[in-house]
Amino acid sequence: MKNTALFIILRRMRVPLLALIASYAVSMLGLVLIPGIEVDGRPQYLSFFHAFYIMTYTATTTGFGELPVPFSDAQRLWVTISLYISVVAWLYAIGALIMMLRDQALRQLIDLNRFAAQVKRLNEPFYIVCGYGDTGSVVGRSMIDCNMGAVAIDKNQDRLNELMLENLPVHVPHLCGDASLPSNLISAGLNHPQCRGVLALCEDDLVNLRIAITCRLLSPGLSVICRAQSHDTEANMHSFGTDAVINPFDTFADRLALALHSPDMHLIYEWLTGIPDAPLPERLHPPHGTWVVCGYGRFGKAVQRYLEFEGVPMVIVESDPEKTEAPKNVIIGRGTEAVTLRAANIEKAVGIVAGTDDDANNLSIIVTARELNSKLFLVARQNDNENDAVFQAARLDLVMQRARAISRRILAIITAPLLTDFLRLMRHQKTEWAQGLIEYMRPLLGGVTPVLWTVAITEEETPAVEKSLQTGVNLSMSLLLLDPHDRDQRLQAMALMMKRGKEEHLLPEDDMELKPGDKILFCGCKGMAALQHRTLFSPNVVHYLVSGETIPDGTIWRWFAHRGG
Amino acid sequence: MNIEKVIFSFFIVLALTLNFGFFLGEFDNPEHHNVYELFAVVIVNLIATVLKFGERTQMGAVLLATSLVASLQLIAAVLVWTFVVHVDNSGLTPTAIGTIVSLSGGALVANIISVVLLVIDISVQRR
């Protein structure tokens, strides 16, 4: 953003300017109210214009004598006070401008203190996001959409400036500093009672590892979700009980393999883990046959491992086979030239994965490959978010974008813990099951990705339902899916899974009975959770949905109903 | 809750109410339009304007624009007042006070727009 510097200067000049306005306002008001020397037995008052005039020459210490008429002593006293106030305000305003441009160390200290104070005041559950880059910002924004707080730490002030100017509906405290320093993590609320966990999303694996260790040792109860790019770090993180380690390359390769194995499952996966309220993704039709994988780095290796597991034959193209420890039969070359691709038998292949760590090369591979074989299924890795437009223009079938791949998984873990279980169970189902689910869901969702939420039948979360259950009424799952305004209508939502103790029920039936302690994962259109909320909290609504009778709300209406009946 | 938004909302609504208070009354009767109230309106409007400095969002920019319009109208009204009382010495004639009040009426419209935008902004955001 070009204007960022200007915006920051304007923003930081707010307080000095407000101080100036306030000092002028107070001084002028005092001058207008204080009586002057009496003429003809009546005290003379200054007008606002004269007060402003006097303040103008007083505050700038020009000194112009007592105008328009000599002052009374009360006025002199007030002018003396005003002089000091306004000179201080001016000095502050100018000083602030200079300090802002020069002093960094002091600002950092002030920022740290303010940050710690802001974190201390948080009274809603929040997560600490370490590394507010591409991934961090997507996760942070979505978390706030899901009514969850966030605290951000990043080494790079520019990213935090972007965050500050983003104008999120809630304030996100942020700190510029090294997230792996324990003192910074503690200021970010590691020991705060509302802190739910830490997301280590820094670029550097080592930093993430250090964050994970620090959290484990200082606050063992917190959940820690890490991003790792190498298998070494991943194993290391797992070794001391990190709750989830997310490797973007594996995540994506797994998705690709799932798409090949069962496009329907992949579609459900995409729907449920998409950013809510986005257009519903379409089904992919990856062809079966030989694939060409260009680049045998971390991404290429992950793709190879998962595709091999699916039994997909493949040809690997790599320019530096020794450094990447590529297998013997690899084709040497970058894949950007037609020669190399022909050597890899591109004419006979059905799909290509451009997986090098250079976006320009990846695009070049795709373009060259498409010229040689127009029917290819095109998959490319996008390393830099800035290249979004080019990758979109290339009309690829699938784009691997690190930030997006990680942020979706993290969101699923944080906002809908049951979703991970659902997706795990889903994988054991048959293709027909997935097709049936898609047929059922498509009209329900109305073309946008669903919102997911979890309901636990407990005293605090669902008082009305809990109360009915305690009085011995049998309630079924369908109750939670009826429109609280009209019980003949169903909500545009469905139950995906119910967890009762250790039992897990996929797609619970409508007539399934509810029991205290049940946890249910729902998905549905935006706004449906709020409607369902009414059922969960209002005993009257529950009564209406069960019996069809409306109980009048409030004493007066009840009295009327009583008289009428 | 975002404390920044609370403070801004407070000042923008205060600007509107004070502005309305000054505007209220017989159009060309100087007795009905208090100079202290005009002073308060100007100060509160300036504060509301400064509070929107450096906002990069669309809504923030529009709110800054409406506040600027209101401030300019009010400063014009103050200038007219100063001119007739101190420079021209013609005093607050019905014509002069009419001009001042109509300028403050313009500022009132700008302030109403500000508050409407504020309400829209709040209702669009989920919390």
PDB file of N, CA, C and O in Angstrom, chain A residues 198 200-201 205 208-209 212 216 223-251 306 406 409-410 413:
ATOM      1  N   VAL A 198      -1.924 -21.502  20.956  1.00  0.00           N
ATOM      2  CA  VAL A 198      -0.918 -20.741  20.223  1.00  0.00           C
ATOM      3  C   VAL A 198      -0.808 -21.318  18.819  1.00  0.00           C
ATOM      4  O   VAL A 198      -0.785 -22.536  18.643  1.00  0.00           O
ATOM      5  N   ALA A 200       1.708 -21.344  15.761  1.00  0.00           N
ATOM      6  CA  ALA A 200       3.053 -20.963  15.333  1.00  0.00           C
ATOM      7  C   ALA A 200       3.113 -21.034  13.818  1.00  0.00           C
ATOM      8  O   ALA A 200       3.193 -22.106  13.238  1.00  0.00           O
ATOM      9  N   LEU A 201       3.035 -19.875  13.177  1.00  0.00           N
ATOM     10  CA  LEU A 201       2.922 -19.842  11.711  1.00  0.00           C
ATOM     11  C   LEU A 201       4.064 -19.059  11.077  1.00  0.00           C
ATOM     12  O   LEU A 201       3.919 -18.491  10.006  1.00  0.00           O
ATOM     13  N   ASP A 205      11.047 -22.704  10.255  1.00  0.00           N
ATOM     14  CA  ASP A 205      10.671 -23.887  11.022  1.00  0.00           C
ATOM     15  C   ASP A 205      11.257 -23.861  12.428  1.00  0.00           C
ATOM     16  O   ASP A 205      10.618 -24.262  13.388  1.00  0.00           O
ATOM     17  N   ASN A 208       9.296 -21.732  14.789  1.00  0.00           N
ATOM     18  CA  ASN A 208       8.062 -22.415  15.186  1.00  0.00           C
ATOM     19  C   ASN A 208       8.349 -23.488  16.234  1.00  0.00           C
ATOM     20  O   ASN A 208       7.589 -23.659  17.186  1.00  0.00           O
ATOM     21  N   LEU A 209       9.446 -24.185  16.023  1.00  0.00           N
ATOM     22  CA  LEU A 209       9.830 -25.226  16.962  1.00  0.00           C
ATOM     23  C   LEU A 209      10.081 -24.630  18.341  1.00  0.00           C
ATOM     24  O   LEU A 209       9.609 -25.136  19.350  1.00  0.00           O
ATOM     25  N   ALA A 212       6.885 -23.712  20.004  1.00  0.00           N
ATOM     26  CA  ALA A 212       6.186 -24.895  20.506  1.00  0.00           C
ATOM     27  C   ALA A 212       6.792 -25.369  21.823  1.00  0.00           C
ATOM     28  O   ALA A 212       6.071 -25.681  22.777  1.00  0.00           O
ATOM     29  N   ARG A 216       4.936 -25.441  25.509  1.00  0.00           N
ATOM     30  CA  ARG A 216       4.793 -26.703  26.220  1.00  0.00           C
ATOM     31  C   ARG A 216       5.295 -26.580  27.647  1.00  0.00           C
ATOM     32  O   ARG A 216       4.706 -27.086  28.581  1.00  0.00           O
ATOM     33  N   SER A 223      -3.357 -25.592  23.793  1.00  0.00           N
ATOM     34  CA  SER A 223      -3.167 -26.344  22.563  1.00  0.00           C
ATOM     35  C   SER A 223      -2.220 -25.548  21.665  1.00  0.00           C
ATOM     36  O   SER A 223      -2.272 -24.327  21.612  1.00  0.00           O
ATOM     37  N   VAL A 224      -1.319 -26.268  21.023  1.00  0.00           N
ATOM     38  CA  VAL A 224      -0.327 -25.618  20.174  1.00  0.00           C
ATOM     39  C   VAL A 224      -0.468 -26.187  18.772  1.00  0.00           C
ATOM     40  O   VAL A 224      -0.461 -27.403  18.586  1.00  0.00           O
ATOM     41  N   ILE A 225      -0.662 -25.313  17.806  1.00  0.00           N
ATOM     42  CA  ILE A 225      -0.773 -25.762  16.427  1.00  0.00           C
ATOM     43  C   ILE A 225       0.395 -25.151  15.661  1.00  0.00           C
ATOM     44  O   ILE A 225       0.605 -23.939  15.708  1.00  0.00           O
ATOM     45  N   CYS A 226       1.170 -25.987  15.005  1.00  0.00           N
ATOM     46  CA  CYS A 226       2.385 -25.514  14.352  1.00  0.00           C
ATOM     47  C   CYS A 226       2.341 -25.751  12.861  1.00  0.00           C
ATOM     48  O   CYS A 226       1.721 -26.690  12.392  1.00  0.00           O
ATOM     49  N   ARG A 227       3.082 -24.908  12.165  1.00  0.00           N
ATOM     50  CA  ARG A 227       3.298 -25.168  10.756  1.00  0.00           C
ATOM     51  C   ARG A 227       4.724 -25.660  10.610  1.00  0.00           C
ATOM     52  O   ARG A 227       5.638 -25.119  11.236  1.00  0.00           O
ATOM     53  N   ALA A 228       4.924 -26.707   9.835  1.00  0.00           N
ATOM     54  CA  ALA A 228       6.265 -27.233   9.641  1.00  0.00           C
ATOM     55  C   ALA A 228       6.441 -27.529   8.172  1.00  0.00           C
ATOM     56  O   ALA A 228       5.521 -27.982   7.503  1.00  0.00           O
ATOM     57  N   GLN A 229       7.622 -27.230   7.645  1.00  0.00           N
ATOM     58  CA  GLN A 229       7.841 -27.479   6.221  1.00  0.00           C
ATOM     59  C   GLN A 229       8.713 -28.694   5.976  1.00  0.00           C
ATOM     60  O   GLN A 229       8.773 -29.190   4.883  1.00  0.00           O
ATOM     61  N   SER A 230       9.425 -29.163   7.005  1.00  0.00           N
ATOM     62  CA  SER A 230      10.247 -30.343   6.800  1.00  0.00           C
ATOM     63  C   SER A 230       9.803 -31.441   7.758  1.00  0.00           C
ATOM     64  O   SER A 230       9.263 -31.160   8.833  1.00  0.00           O
ATOM     65  N   HIS A 231      10.036 -32.675   7.360  1.00  0.00           N
ATOM     66  CA  HIS A 231       9.572 -33.798   8.162  1.00  0.00           C
ATOM     67  C   HIS A 231      10.347 -33.925   9.461  1.00  0.00           C
ATOM     68  O   HIS A 231       9.819 -34.395  10.458  1.00  0.00           O
ATOM     69  N   ASP A 232      11.631 -33.471   9.429  1.00  0.00           N
ATOM     70  CA  ASP A 232      12.429 -33.482  10.646  1.00  0.00           C
ATOM     71  C   ASP A 232      11.768 -32.683  11.750  1.00  0.00           C
ATOM     72  O   ASP A 232      11.533 -33.166  12.847  1.00  0.00           O
ATOM     73  N   THR A 233      11.469 -31.426  11.410  1.00  0.00           N
ATOM     74  CA  THR A 233      10.848 -30.551  12.396  1.00  0.00           C
ATOM     75  C   THR A 233       9.522 -31.124  12.846  1.00  0.00           C
ATOM     76  O   THR A 233       9.166 -31.064  14.019  1.00  0.00           O
ATOM     77  N   GLU A 234       8.785 -31.660  11.887  1.00  0.00           N
ATOM     78  CA  GLU A 234       7.465 -32.191  12.191  1.00  0.00           C
ATOM     79  C   GLU A 234       7.577 -33.264  13.265  1.00  0.00           C
ATOM     80  O   GLU A 234       6.857 -33.236  14.269  1.00  0.00           O
ATOM     81  N   ALA A 235       8.515 -34.199  13.040  1.00  0.00           N
ATOM     82  CA  ALA A 235       8.694 -35.285  13.999  1.00  0.00           C
ATOM     83  C   ALA A 235       9.107 -34.721  15.355  1.00  0.00           C
ATOM     84  O   ALA A 235       8.596 -35.129  16.400  1.00  0.00           O
ATOM     85  N   ASN A 236       9.992 -33.739  15.303  1.00  0.00           N
ATOM     86  CA  ASN A 236      10.459 -33.111  16.530  1.00  0.00           C
ATOM     87  C   ASN A 236       9.312 -32.461  17.295  1.00  0.00           C
ATOM     88  O   ASN A 236       9.194 -32.591  18.510  1.00  0.00           O
ATOM     89  N   MET A 237       8.460 -31.789  16.573  1.00  0.00           N
ATOM     90  CA  MET A 237       7.327 -31.108  17.215  1.00  0.00           C
ATOM     91  C   MET A 237       6.392 -32.120  17.841  1.00  0.00           C
ATOM     92  O   MET A 237       5.910 -31.948  18.956  1.00  0.00           O
ATOM     93  N   HIS A 238       6.133 -33.199  17.089  1.00  0.00           N
ATOM     94  CA  HIS A 238       5.246 -34.235  17.617  1.00  0.00           C
ATOM     95  C   HIS A 238       5.806 -34.842  18.888  1.00  0.00           C
ATOM     96  O   HIS A 238       5.069 -35.227  19.779  1.00  0.00           O
ATOM     97  N   SER A 239       7.153 -34.901  18.950  1.00  0.00           N
ATOM     98  CA  SER A 239       7.792 -35.635  20.047  1.00  0.00           C
ATOM     99  C   SER A 239       7.478 -35.019  21.405  1.00  0.00           C
ATOM    100  O   SER A 239       7.510 -35.704  22.400  1.00  0.00           O
ATOM    101  N   PHE A 240       7.213 -33.721  21.460  1.00  0.00           N
ATOM    102  CA  PHE A 240       6.841 -33.198  22.779  1.00  0.00           C
ATOM    103  C   PHE A 240       5.387 -32.725  22.816  1.00  0.00           C
ATOM    104  O   PHE A 240       5.035 -31.754  23.449  1.00  0.00           O
ATOM    105  N   GLY A 241       4.565 -33.447  22.110  1.00  0.00           N
ATOM    106  CA  GLY A 241       3.131 -33.289  22.320  1.00  0.00           C
ATOM    107  C   GLY A 241       2.502 -32.046  21.734  1.00  0.00           C
ATOM    108  O   GLY A 241       1.580 -31.488  22.313  1.00  0.00           O
ATOM    109  N   THR A 242       2.965 -31.570  20.597  1.00  0.00           N
ATOM    110  CA  THR A 242       2.273 -30.485  19.917  1.00  0.00           C
ATOM    111  C   THR A 242       0.946 -31.036  19.411  1.00  0.00           C
ATOM    112  O   THR A 242       0.893 -32.155  18.909  1.00  0.00           O
ATOM    113  N   ASP A 243      -0.122 -30.269  19.579  1.00  0.00           N
ATOM    114  CA  ASP A 243      -1.449 -30.817  19.283  1.00  0.00           C
ATOM    115  C   ASP A 243      -1.650 -31.121  17.819  1.00  0.00           C
ATOM    116  O   ASP A 243      -2.246 -32.105  17.452  1.00  0.00           O
ATOM    117  N   ALA A 244      -1.190 -30.217  16.966  1.00  0.00           N
ATOM    118  CA  ALA A 244      -1.345 -30.470  15.543  1.00  0.00           C
ATOM    119  C   ALA A 244      -0.158 -29.845  14.833  1.00  0.00           C
ATOM    120  O   ALA A 244       0.204 -28.708  15.104  1.00  0.00           O
ATOM    121  N   VAL A 245       0.460 -30.596  13.971  1.00  0.00           N
ATOM    122  CA  VAL A 245       1.532 -30.055  13.148  1.00  0.00           C
ATOM    123  C   VAL A 245       1.015 -30.087  11.723  1.00  0.00           C
ATOM    124  O   VAL A 245       0.551 -31.124  11.253  1.00  0.00           O
ATOM    125  N   ILE A 246       1.056 -28.965  11.078  1.00  0.00           N
ATOM    126  CA  ILE A 246       0.495 -28.904   9.739  1.00  0.00           C
ATOM    127  C   ILE A 246       1.612 -28.663   8.746  1.00  0.00           C
ATOM    128  O   ILE A 246       2.334 -27.668   8.833  1.00  0.00           O
ATOM    129  N   ASN A 247       1.743 -29.587   7.852  1.00  0.00           N
ATOM    130  CA  ASN A 247       2.727 -29.444   6.796  1.00  0.00           C
ATOM    131  C   ASN A 247       1.967 -29.111   5.519  1.00  0.00           C
ATOM    132  O   ASN A 247       1.191 -29.917   5.030  1.00  0.00           O
ATOM    133  N   PRO A 248       2.167 -27.906   5.001  1.00  0.00           N
ATOM    134  CA  PRO A 248       1.348 -27.495   3.862  1.00  0.00           C
ATOM    135  C   PRO A 248       1.516 -28.415   2.662  1.00  0.00           C
ATOM    136  O   PRO A 248       0.557 -28.676   1.933  1.00  0.00           O
ATOM    137  N   PHE A 249       2.734 -28.935   2.478  1.00  0.00           N
ATOM    138  CA  PHE A 249       2.966 -29.782   1.303  1.00  0.00           C
ATOM    139  C   PHE A 249       2.220 -31.097   1.433  1.00  0.00           C
ATOM    140  O   PHE A 249       1.548 -31.550   0.506  1.00  0.00           O
ATOM    141  N   ASP A 250       2.314 -31.703   2.618  1.00  0.00           N
ATOM    142  CA  ASP A 250       1.593 -32.954   2.842  1.00  0.00           C
ATOM    143  C   ASP A 250       0.091 -32.747   2.743  1.00  0.00           C
ATOM    144  O   ASP A 250      -0.623 -33.543   2.153  1.00  0.00           O
ATOM    145  N   THR A 251      -0.379 -31.645   3.371  1.00  0.00           N
ATOM    146  CA  THR A 251      -1.808 -31.370   3.347  1.00  0.00           C
ATOM    147  C   THR A 251      -2.311 -31.324   1.917  1.00  0.00           C
ATOM    148  O   THR A 251      -3.319 -31.933   1.566  1.00  0.00           O
ATOM    149  N   TYR A 306       2.220 -39.458  -1.758  1.00  0.00           N
ATOM    150  CA  TYR A 306       0.775 -39.678  -1.694  1.00  0.00           C
ATOM    151  C   TYR A 306       0.240 -40.315  -2.980  1.00  0.00           C
ATOM    152  O   TYR A 306      -0.655 -41.147  -2.936  1.00  0.00           O
ATOM    153  N   ILE A 406      -2.949 -24.114   4.710  1.00  0.00           N
ATOM    154  CA  ILE A 406      -2.775 -24.190   6.162  1.00  0.00           C
ATOM    155  C   ILE A 406      -3.934 -23.545   6.881  1.00  0.00           C
ATOM    156  O   ILE A 406      -4.445 -24.081   7.858  1.00  0.00           O
ATOM    157  N   ARG A 409      -7.035 -25.690   7.370  1.00  0.00           N
ATOM    158  CA  ARG A 409      -6.937 -26.771   8.347  1.00  0.00           C
ATOM    159  C   ARG A 409      -6.951 -26.233   9.767  1.00  0.00           C
ATOM    160  O   ARG A 409      -7.595 -26.794  10.649  1.00  0.00           O
ATOM    161  N   ILE A 410      -6.247 -25.128   9.971  1.00  0.00           N
ATOM    162  CA  ILE A 410      -6.198 -24.572  11.319  1.00  0.00           C
ATOM    163  C   ILE A 410      -7.590 -24.135  11.753  1.00  0.00           C
ATOM    164  O   ILE A 410      -8.035 -24.416  12.866  1.00  0.00           O
ATOM    165  N   ILE A 413      -9.633 -26.980  12.852  1.00  0.00           N
ATOM    166  CA  ILE A 413      -9.262 -27.491  14.175  1.00  0.00           C
ATOM    167  C   ILE A 413      -9.789 -26.576  15.273  1.00  0.00           C
ATOM    168  O   ILE A 413     -10.300 -27.026  16.291  1.00  0.00           O
TER     169      ILE A 413
END
